[in-house]
Short mmCIF file of N, CA and C in Angstrom, two decimals:
data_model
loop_
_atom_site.label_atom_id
_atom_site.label_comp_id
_atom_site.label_asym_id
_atom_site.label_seq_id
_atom_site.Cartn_x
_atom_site.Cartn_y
_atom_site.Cartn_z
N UNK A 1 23.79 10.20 14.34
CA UNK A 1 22.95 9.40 15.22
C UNK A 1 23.62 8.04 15.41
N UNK A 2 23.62 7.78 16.19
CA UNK A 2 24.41 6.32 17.32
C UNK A 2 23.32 5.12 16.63
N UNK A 3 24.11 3.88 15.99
CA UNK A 3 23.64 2.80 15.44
C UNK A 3 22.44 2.53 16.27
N UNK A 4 22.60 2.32 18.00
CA UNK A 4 21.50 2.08 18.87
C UNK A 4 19.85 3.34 18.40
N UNK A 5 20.58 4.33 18.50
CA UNK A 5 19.29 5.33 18.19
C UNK A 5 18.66 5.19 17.13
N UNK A 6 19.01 5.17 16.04
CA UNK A 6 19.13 4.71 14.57
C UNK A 6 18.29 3.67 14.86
N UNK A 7 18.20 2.20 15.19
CA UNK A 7 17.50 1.20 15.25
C UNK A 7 16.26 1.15 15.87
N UNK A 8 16.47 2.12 17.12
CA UNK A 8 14.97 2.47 18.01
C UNK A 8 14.08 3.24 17.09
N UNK A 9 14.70 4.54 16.77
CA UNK A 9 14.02 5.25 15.65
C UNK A 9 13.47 4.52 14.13
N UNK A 10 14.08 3.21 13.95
CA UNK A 10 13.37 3.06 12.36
C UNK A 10 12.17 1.91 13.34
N UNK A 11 11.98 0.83 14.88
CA UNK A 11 11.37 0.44 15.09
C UNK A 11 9.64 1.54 15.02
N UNK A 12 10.27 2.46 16.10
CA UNK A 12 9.41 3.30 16.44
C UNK A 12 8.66 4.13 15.08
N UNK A 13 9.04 4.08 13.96
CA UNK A 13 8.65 4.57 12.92
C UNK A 13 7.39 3.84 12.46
N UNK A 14 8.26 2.15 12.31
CA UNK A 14 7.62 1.19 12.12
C UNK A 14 6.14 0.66 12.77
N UNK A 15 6.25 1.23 14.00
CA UNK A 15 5.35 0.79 15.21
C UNK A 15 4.05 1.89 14.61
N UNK A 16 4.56 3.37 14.35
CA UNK A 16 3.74 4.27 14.13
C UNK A 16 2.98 4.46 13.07
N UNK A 17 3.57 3.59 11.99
CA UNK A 17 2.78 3.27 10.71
C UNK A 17 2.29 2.34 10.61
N UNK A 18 2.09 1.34 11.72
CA UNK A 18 1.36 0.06 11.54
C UNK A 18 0.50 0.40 12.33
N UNK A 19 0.27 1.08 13.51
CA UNK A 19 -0.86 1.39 14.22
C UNK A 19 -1.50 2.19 13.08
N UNK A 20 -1.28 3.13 12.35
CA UNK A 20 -2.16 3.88 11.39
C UNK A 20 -2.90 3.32 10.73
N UNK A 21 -2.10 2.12 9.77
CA UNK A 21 -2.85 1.06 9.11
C UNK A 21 -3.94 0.05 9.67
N UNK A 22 -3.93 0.24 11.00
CA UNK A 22 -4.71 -0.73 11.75
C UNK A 22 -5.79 -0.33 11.93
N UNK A 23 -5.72 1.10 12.18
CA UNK A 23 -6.81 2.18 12.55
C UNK A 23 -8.00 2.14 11.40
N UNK A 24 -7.52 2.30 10.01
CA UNK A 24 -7.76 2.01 9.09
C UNK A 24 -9.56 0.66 8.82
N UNK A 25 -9.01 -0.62 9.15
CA UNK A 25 -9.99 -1.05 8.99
C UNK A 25 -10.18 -2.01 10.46
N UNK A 26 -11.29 -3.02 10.83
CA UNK A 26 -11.12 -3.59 12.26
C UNK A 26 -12.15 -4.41 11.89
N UNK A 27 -11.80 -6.19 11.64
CA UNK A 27 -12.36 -7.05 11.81
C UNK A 27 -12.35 -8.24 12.42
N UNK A 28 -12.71 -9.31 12.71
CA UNK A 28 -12.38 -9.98 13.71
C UNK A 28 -12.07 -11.33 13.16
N UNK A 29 -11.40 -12.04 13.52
CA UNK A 29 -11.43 -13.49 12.85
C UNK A 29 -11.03 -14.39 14.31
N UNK A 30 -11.59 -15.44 14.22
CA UNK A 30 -11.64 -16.93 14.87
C UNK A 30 -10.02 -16.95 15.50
N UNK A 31 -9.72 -17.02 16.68
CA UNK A 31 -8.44 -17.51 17.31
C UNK A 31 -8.30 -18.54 18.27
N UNK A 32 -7.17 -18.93 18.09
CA UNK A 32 -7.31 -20.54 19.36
C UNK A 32 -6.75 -19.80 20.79
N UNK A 33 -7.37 -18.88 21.59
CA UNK A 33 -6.88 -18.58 22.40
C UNK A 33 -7.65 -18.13 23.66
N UNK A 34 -7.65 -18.41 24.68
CA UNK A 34 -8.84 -17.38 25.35
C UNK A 34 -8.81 -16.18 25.91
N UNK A 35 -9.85 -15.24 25.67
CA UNK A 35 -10.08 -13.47 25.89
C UNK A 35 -9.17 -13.64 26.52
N UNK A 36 -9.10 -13.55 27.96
CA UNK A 36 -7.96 -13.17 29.04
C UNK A 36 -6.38 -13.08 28.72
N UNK A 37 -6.00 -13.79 27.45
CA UNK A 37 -4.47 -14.15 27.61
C UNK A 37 -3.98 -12.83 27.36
N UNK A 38 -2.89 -12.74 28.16
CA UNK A 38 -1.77 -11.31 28.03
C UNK A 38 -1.29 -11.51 26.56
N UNK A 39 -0.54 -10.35 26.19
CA UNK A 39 -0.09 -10.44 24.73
C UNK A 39 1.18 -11.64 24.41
N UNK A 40 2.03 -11.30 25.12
CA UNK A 40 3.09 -12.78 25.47
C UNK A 40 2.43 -13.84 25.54
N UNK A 41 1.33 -14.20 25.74
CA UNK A 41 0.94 -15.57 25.86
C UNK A 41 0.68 -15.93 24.60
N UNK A 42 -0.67 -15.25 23.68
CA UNK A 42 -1.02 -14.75 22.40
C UNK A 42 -0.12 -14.96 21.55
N UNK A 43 1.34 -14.06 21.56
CA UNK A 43 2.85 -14.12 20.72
C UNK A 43 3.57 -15.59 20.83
N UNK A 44 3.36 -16.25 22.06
CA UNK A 44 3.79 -17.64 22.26
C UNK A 44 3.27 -18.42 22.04
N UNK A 45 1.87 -18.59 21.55
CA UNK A 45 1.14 -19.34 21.13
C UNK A 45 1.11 -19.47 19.47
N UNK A 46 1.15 -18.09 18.89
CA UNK A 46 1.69 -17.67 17.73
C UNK A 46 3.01 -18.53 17.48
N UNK A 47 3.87 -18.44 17.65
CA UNK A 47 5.44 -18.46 17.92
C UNK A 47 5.56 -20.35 17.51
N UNK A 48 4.17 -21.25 18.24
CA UNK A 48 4.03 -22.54 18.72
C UNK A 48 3.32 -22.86 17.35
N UNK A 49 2.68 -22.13 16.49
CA UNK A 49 1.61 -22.58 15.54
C UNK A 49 2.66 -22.88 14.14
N UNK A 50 3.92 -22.30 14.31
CA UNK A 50 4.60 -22.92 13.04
C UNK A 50 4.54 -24.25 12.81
N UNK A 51 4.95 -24.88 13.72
CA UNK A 51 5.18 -26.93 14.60
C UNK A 51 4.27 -27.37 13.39
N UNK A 52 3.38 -26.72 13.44
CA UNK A 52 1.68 -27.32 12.69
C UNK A 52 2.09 -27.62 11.24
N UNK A 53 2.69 -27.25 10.56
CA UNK A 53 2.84 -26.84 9.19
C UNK A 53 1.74 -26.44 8.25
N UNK A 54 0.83 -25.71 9.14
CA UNK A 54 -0.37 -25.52 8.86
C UNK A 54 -0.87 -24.41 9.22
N UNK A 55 -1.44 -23.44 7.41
CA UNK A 55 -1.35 -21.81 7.11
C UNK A 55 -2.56 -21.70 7.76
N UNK A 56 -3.43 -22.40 8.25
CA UNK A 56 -4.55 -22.03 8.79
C UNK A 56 -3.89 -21.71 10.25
N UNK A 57 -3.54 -22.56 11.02
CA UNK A 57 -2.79 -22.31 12.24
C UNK A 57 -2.27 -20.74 12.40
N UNK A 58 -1.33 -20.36 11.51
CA UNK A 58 -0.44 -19.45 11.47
C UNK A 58 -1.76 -18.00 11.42
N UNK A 59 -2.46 -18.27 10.32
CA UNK A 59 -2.91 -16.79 9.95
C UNK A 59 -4.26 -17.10 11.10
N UNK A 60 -4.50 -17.98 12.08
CA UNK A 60 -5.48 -17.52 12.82
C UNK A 60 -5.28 -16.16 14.10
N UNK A 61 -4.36 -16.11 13.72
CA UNK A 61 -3.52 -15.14 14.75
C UNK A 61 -3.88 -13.59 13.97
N UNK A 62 -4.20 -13.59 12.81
CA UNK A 62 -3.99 -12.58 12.14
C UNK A 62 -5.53 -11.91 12.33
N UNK A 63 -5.65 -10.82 12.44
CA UNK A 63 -6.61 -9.40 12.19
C UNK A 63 -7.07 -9.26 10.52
N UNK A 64 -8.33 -9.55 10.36
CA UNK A 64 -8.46 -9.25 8.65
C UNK A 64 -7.72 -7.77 8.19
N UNK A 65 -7.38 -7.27 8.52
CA UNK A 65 -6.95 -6.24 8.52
C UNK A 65 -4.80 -6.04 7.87
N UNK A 66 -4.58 -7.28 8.42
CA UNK A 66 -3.29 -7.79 8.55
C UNK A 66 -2.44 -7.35 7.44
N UNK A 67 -1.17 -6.58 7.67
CA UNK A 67 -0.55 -5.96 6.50
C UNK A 67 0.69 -6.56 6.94
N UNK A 68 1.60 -8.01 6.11
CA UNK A 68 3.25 -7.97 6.64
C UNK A 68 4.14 -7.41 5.03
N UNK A 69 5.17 -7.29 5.74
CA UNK A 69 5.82 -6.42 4.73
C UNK A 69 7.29 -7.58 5.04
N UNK A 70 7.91 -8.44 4.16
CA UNK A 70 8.50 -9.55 4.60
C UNK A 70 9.78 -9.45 3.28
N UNK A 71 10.35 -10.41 3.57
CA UNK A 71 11.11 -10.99 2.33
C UNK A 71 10.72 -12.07 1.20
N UNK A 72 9.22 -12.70 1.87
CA UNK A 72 8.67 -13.36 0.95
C UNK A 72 8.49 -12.92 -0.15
N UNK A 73 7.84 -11.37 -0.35
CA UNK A 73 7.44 -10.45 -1.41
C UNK A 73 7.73 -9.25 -1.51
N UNK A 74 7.81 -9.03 -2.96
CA UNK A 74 8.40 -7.72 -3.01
C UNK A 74 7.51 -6.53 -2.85
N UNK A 75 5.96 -6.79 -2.56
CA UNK A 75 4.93 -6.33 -2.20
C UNK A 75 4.29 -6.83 -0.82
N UNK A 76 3.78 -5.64 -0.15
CA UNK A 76 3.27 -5.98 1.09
C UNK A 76 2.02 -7.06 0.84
N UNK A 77 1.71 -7.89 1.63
CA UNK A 77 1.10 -9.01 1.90
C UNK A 77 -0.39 -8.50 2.71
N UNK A 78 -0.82 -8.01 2.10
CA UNK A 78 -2.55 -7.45 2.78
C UNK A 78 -3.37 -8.34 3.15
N UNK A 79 -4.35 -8.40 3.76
CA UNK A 79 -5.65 -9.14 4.12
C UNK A 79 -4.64 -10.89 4.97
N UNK A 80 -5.92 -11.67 5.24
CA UNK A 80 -5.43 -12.79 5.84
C UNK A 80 -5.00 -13.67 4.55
N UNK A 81 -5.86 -13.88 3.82
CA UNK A 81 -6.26 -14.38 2.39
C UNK A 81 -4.47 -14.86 1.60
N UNK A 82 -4.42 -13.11 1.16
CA UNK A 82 -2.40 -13.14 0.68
C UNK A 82 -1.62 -14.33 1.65
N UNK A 83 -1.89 -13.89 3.18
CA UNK A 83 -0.90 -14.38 3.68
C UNK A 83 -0.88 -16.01 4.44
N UNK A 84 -2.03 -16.48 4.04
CA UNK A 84 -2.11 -17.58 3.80
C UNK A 84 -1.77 -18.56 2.38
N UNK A 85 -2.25 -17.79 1.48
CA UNK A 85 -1.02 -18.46 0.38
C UNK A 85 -0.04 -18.42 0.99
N UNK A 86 1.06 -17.19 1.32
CA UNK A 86 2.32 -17.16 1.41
C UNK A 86 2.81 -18.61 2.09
N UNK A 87 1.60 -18.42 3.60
CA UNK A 87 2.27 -19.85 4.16
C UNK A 87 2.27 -21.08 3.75
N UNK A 88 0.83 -20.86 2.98
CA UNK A 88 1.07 -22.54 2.50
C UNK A 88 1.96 -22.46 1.39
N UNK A 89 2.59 -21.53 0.56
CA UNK A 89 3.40 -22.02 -0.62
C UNK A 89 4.96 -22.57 0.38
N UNK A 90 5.38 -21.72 1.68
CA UNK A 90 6.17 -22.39 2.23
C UNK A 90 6.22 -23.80 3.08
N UNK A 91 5.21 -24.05 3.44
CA UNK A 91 4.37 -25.46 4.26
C UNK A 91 4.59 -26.39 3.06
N UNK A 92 4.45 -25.97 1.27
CA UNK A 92 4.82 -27.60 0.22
C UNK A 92 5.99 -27.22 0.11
N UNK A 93 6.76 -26.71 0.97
CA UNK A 93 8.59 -26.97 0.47
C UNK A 93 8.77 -27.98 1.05
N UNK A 94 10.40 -28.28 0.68
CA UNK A 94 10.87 -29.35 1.76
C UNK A 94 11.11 -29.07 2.71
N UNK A 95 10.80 -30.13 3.44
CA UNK A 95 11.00 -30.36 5.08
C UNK A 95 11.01 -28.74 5.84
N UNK A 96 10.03 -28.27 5.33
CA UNK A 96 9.89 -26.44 5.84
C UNK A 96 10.25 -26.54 6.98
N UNK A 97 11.07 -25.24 7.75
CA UNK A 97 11.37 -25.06 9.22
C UNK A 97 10.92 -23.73 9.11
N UNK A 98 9.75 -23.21 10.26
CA UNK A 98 10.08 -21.64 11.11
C UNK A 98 9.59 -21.29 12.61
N UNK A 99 10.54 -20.58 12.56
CA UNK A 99 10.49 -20.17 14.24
C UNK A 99 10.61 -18.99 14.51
N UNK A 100 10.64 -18.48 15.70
CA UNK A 100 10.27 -17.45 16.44
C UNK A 100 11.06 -17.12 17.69
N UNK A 101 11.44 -16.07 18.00
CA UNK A 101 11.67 -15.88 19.00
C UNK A 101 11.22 -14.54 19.70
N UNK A 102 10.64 -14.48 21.01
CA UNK A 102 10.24 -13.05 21.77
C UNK A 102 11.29 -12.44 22.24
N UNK A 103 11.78 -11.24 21.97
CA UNK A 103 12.78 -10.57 22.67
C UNK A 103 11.85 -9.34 23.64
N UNK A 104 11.15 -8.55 23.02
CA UNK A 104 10.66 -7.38 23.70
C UNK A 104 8.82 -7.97 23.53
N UNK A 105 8.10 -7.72 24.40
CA UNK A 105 6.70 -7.68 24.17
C UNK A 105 6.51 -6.42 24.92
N UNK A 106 5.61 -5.80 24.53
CA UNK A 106 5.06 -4.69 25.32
C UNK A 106 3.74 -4.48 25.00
N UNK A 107 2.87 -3.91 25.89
CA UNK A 107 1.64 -3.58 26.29
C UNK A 107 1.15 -2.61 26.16
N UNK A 108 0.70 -1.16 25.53
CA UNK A 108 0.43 -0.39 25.86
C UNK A 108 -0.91 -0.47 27.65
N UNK A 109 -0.69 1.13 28.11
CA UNK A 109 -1.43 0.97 29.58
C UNK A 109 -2.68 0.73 29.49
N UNK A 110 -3.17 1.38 27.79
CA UNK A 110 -4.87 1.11 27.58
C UNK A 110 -5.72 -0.28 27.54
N UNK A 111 -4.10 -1.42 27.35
CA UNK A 111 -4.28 -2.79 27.60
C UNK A 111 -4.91 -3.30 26.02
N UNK A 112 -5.65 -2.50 24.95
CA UNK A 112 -5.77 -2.76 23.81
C UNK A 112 -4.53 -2.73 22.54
N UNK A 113 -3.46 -2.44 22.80
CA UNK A 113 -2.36 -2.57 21.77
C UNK A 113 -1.27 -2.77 22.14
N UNK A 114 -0.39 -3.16 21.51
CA UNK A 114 1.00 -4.34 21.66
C UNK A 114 2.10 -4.37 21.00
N UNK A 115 2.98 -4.42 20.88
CA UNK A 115 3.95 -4.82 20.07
C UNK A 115 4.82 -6.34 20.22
N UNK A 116 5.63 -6.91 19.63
CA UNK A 116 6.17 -8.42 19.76
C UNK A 116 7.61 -8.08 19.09
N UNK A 117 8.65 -7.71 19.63
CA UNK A 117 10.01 -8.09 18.62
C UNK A 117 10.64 -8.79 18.56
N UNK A 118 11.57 -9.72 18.01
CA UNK A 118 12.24 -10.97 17.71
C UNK A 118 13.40 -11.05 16.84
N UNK A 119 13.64 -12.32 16.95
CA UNK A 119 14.02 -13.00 15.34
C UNK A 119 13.66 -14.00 15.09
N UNK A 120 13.36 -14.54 13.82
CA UNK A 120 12.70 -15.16 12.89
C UNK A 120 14.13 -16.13 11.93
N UNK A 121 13.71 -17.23 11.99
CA UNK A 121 14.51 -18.52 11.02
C UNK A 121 13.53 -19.07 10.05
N UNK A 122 14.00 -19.54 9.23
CA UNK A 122 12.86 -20.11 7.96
C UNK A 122 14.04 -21.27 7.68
N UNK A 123 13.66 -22.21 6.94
CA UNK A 123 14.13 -22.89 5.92
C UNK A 123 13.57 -23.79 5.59
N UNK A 124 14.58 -24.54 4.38
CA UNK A 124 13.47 -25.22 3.40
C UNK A 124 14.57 -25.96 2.37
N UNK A 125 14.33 -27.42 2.10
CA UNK A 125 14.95 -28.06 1.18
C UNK A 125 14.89 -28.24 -0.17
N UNK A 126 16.11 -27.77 -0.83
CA UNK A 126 16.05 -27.64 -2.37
C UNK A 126 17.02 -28.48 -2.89
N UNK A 127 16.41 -28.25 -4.28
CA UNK A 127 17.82 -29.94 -4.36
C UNK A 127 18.93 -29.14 -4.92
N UNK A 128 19.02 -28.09 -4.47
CA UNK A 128 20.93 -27.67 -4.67
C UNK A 128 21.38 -27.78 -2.85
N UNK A 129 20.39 -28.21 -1.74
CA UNK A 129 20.92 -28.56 -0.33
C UNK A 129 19.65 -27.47 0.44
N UNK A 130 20.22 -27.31 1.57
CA UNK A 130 19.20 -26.80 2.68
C UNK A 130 19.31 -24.52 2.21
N UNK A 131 18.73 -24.71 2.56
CA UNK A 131 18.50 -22.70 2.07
C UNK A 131 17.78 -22.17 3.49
N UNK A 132 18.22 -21.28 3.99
CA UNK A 132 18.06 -20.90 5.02
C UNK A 132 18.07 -19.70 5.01
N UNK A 133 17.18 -18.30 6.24
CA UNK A 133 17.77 -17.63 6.35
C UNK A 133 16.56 -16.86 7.48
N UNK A 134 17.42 -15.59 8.14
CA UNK A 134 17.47 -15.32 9.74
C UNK A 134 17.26 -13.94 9.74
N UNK A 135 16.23 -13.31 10.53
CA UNK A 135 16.38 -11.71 10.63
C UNK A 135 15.50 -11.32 11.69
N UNK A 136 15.08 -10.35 11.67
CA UNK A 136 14.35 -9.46 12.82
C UNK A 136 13.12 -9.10 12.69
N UNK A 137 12.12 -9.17 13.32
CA UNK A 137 10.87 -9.06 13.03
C UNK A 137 10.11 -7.80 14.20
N UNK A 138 9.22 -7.16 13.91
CA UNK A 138 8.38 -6.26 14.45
C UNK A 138 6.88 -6.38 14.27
N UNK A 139 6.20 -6.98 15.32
CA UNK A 139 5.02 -7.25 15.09
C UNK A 139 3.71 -6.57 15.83
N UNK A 140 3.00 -5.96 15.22
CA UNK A 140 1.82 -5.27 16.18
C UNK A 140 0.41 -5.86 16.58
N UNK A 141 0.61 -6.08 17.87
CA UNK A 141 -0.66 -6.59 17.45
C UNK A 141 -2.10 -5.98 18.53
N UNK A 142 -3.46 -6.03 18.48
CA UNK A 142 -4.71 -5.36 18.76
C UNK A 142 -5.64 -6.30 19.53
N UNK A 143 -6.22 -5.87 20.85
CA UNK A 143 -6.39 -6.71 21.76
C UNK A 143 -8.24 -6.46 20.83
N UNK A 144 -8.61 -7.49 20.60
CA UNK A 144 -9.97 -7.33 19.96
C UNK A 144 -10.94 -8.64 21.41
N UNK A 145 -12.13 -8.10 21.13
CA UNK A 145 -12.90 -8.91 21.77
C UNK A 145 -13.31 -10.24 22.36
N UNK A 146 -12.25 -11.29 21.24
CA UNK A 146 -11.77 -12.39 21.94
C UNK A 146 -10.56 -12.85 21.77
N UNK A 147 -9.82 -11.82 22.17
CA UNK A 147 -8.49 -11.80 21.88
C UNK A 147 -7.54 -11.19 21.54
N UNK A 148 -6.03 -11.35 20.88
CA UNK A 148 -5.16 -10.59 20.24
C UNK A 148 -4.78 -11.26 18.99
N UNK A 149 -5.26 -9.90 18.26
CA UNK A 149 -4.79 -10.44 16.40
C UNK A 149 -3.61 -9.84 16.02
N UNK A 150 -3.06 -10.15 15.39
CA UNK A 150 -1.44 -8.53 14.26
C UNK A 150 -2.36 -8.27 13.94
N UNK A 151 -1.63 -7.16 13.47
CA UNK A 151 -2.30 -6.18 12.29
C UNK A 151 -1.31 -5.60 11.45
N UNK A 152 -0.12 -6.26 12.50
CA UNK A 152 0.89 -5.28 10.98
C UNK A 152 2.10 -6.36 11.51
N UNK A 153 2.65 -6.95 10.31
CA UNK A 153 4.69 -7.39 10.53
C UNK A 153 5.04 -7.09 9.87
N UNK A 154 6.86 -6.74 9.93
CA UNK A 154 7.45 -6.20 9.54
C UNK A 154 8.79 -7.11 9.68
N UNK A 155 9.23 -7.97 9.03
CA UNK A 155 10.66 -9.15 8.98
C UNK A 155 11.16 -8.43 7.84
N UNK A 156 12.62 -8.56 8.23
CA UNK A 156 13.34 -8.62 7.76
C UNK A 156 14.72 -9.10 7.88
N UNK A 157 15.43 -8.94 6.90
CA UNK A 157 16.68 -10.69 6.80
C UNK A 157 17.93 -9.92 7.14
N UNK A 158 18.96 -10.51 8.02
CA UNK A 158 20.03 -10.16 8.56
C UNK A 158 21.15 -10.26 7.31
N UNK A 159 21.88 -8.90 7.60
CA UNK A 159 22.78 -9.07 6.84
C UNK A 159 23.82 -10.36 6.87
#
């Protein structure tokens, strides 16, 4: 199998086990966004809430439901709850940096589900100097009643 196929196939894997997990449970939480926005808008608004340095910002985006599977932990990151620690333990580093970038968004036609792919930068100051690091992200996310939440990411760090 061709490196290209290979990569579509572990997304598409990815895509198919995070919709499962989503299916799973469905709750709603508070977002800064209004009903109408397309999923790109939603992902860019997301994308804008790092700036904040603020885990409330970040996980309002999130679906109680929310499963990321990251390099932060060596265990998946469940509920909003986990993954708000996560952010705020990175928000008291130094001079924290993260960002985002949209490469693919897509829509399903039913207009209720989504996907977001990218890459993702972090860093953070330690006193042996700056620590950094860069990879690819897969994000799903579920058009709920006032809005679009994830329900599932999936980052991971470039060789």
């Amino acid at each position: 199998m061709a490196k290209d196929e290979c990569r579509q196939s572990w997304w598409r894997v990815m895509l198919a086990a995070a919709l499962m997990l989503s299916a799973c449970r469905a709750s709603v939480i508070e977002a800064p966004r209004p009903v109408g926005a397309s999923l790109r808008q939603a992902a860019e608004a997301y994308a804008r809430s790092f700036a904040s340095r603020s885990a409330d910002s970040v996980v309002a985006f999130f679906d109680s439901s929310i499963v990321v599977v990251s390099p932060q932990s060596r265990a998946p990151a469940e509920g909003v709850l986990a993954n708000r620690i996560g952010w705020e333990r990175l928000f008291r580093g130094g001079n924290p940096s993260h960002a985002l970038t949209l490469e693919r968004v897509e829509e399903a036609t039913s207009g209720d589900l989504g996907y977001v792919t990218g890459r993702w930068t972090v860093g953070v100051d330690t006193p042996s100097g700056r620590s950094e690091a860069r990879g690819y992200y897969l994000s799903v996310w579920r058009r709920r009643t006032d809005g679009w939440r994830q329900v599932a990411v999936s980052a991971y760090v470039l060789p």
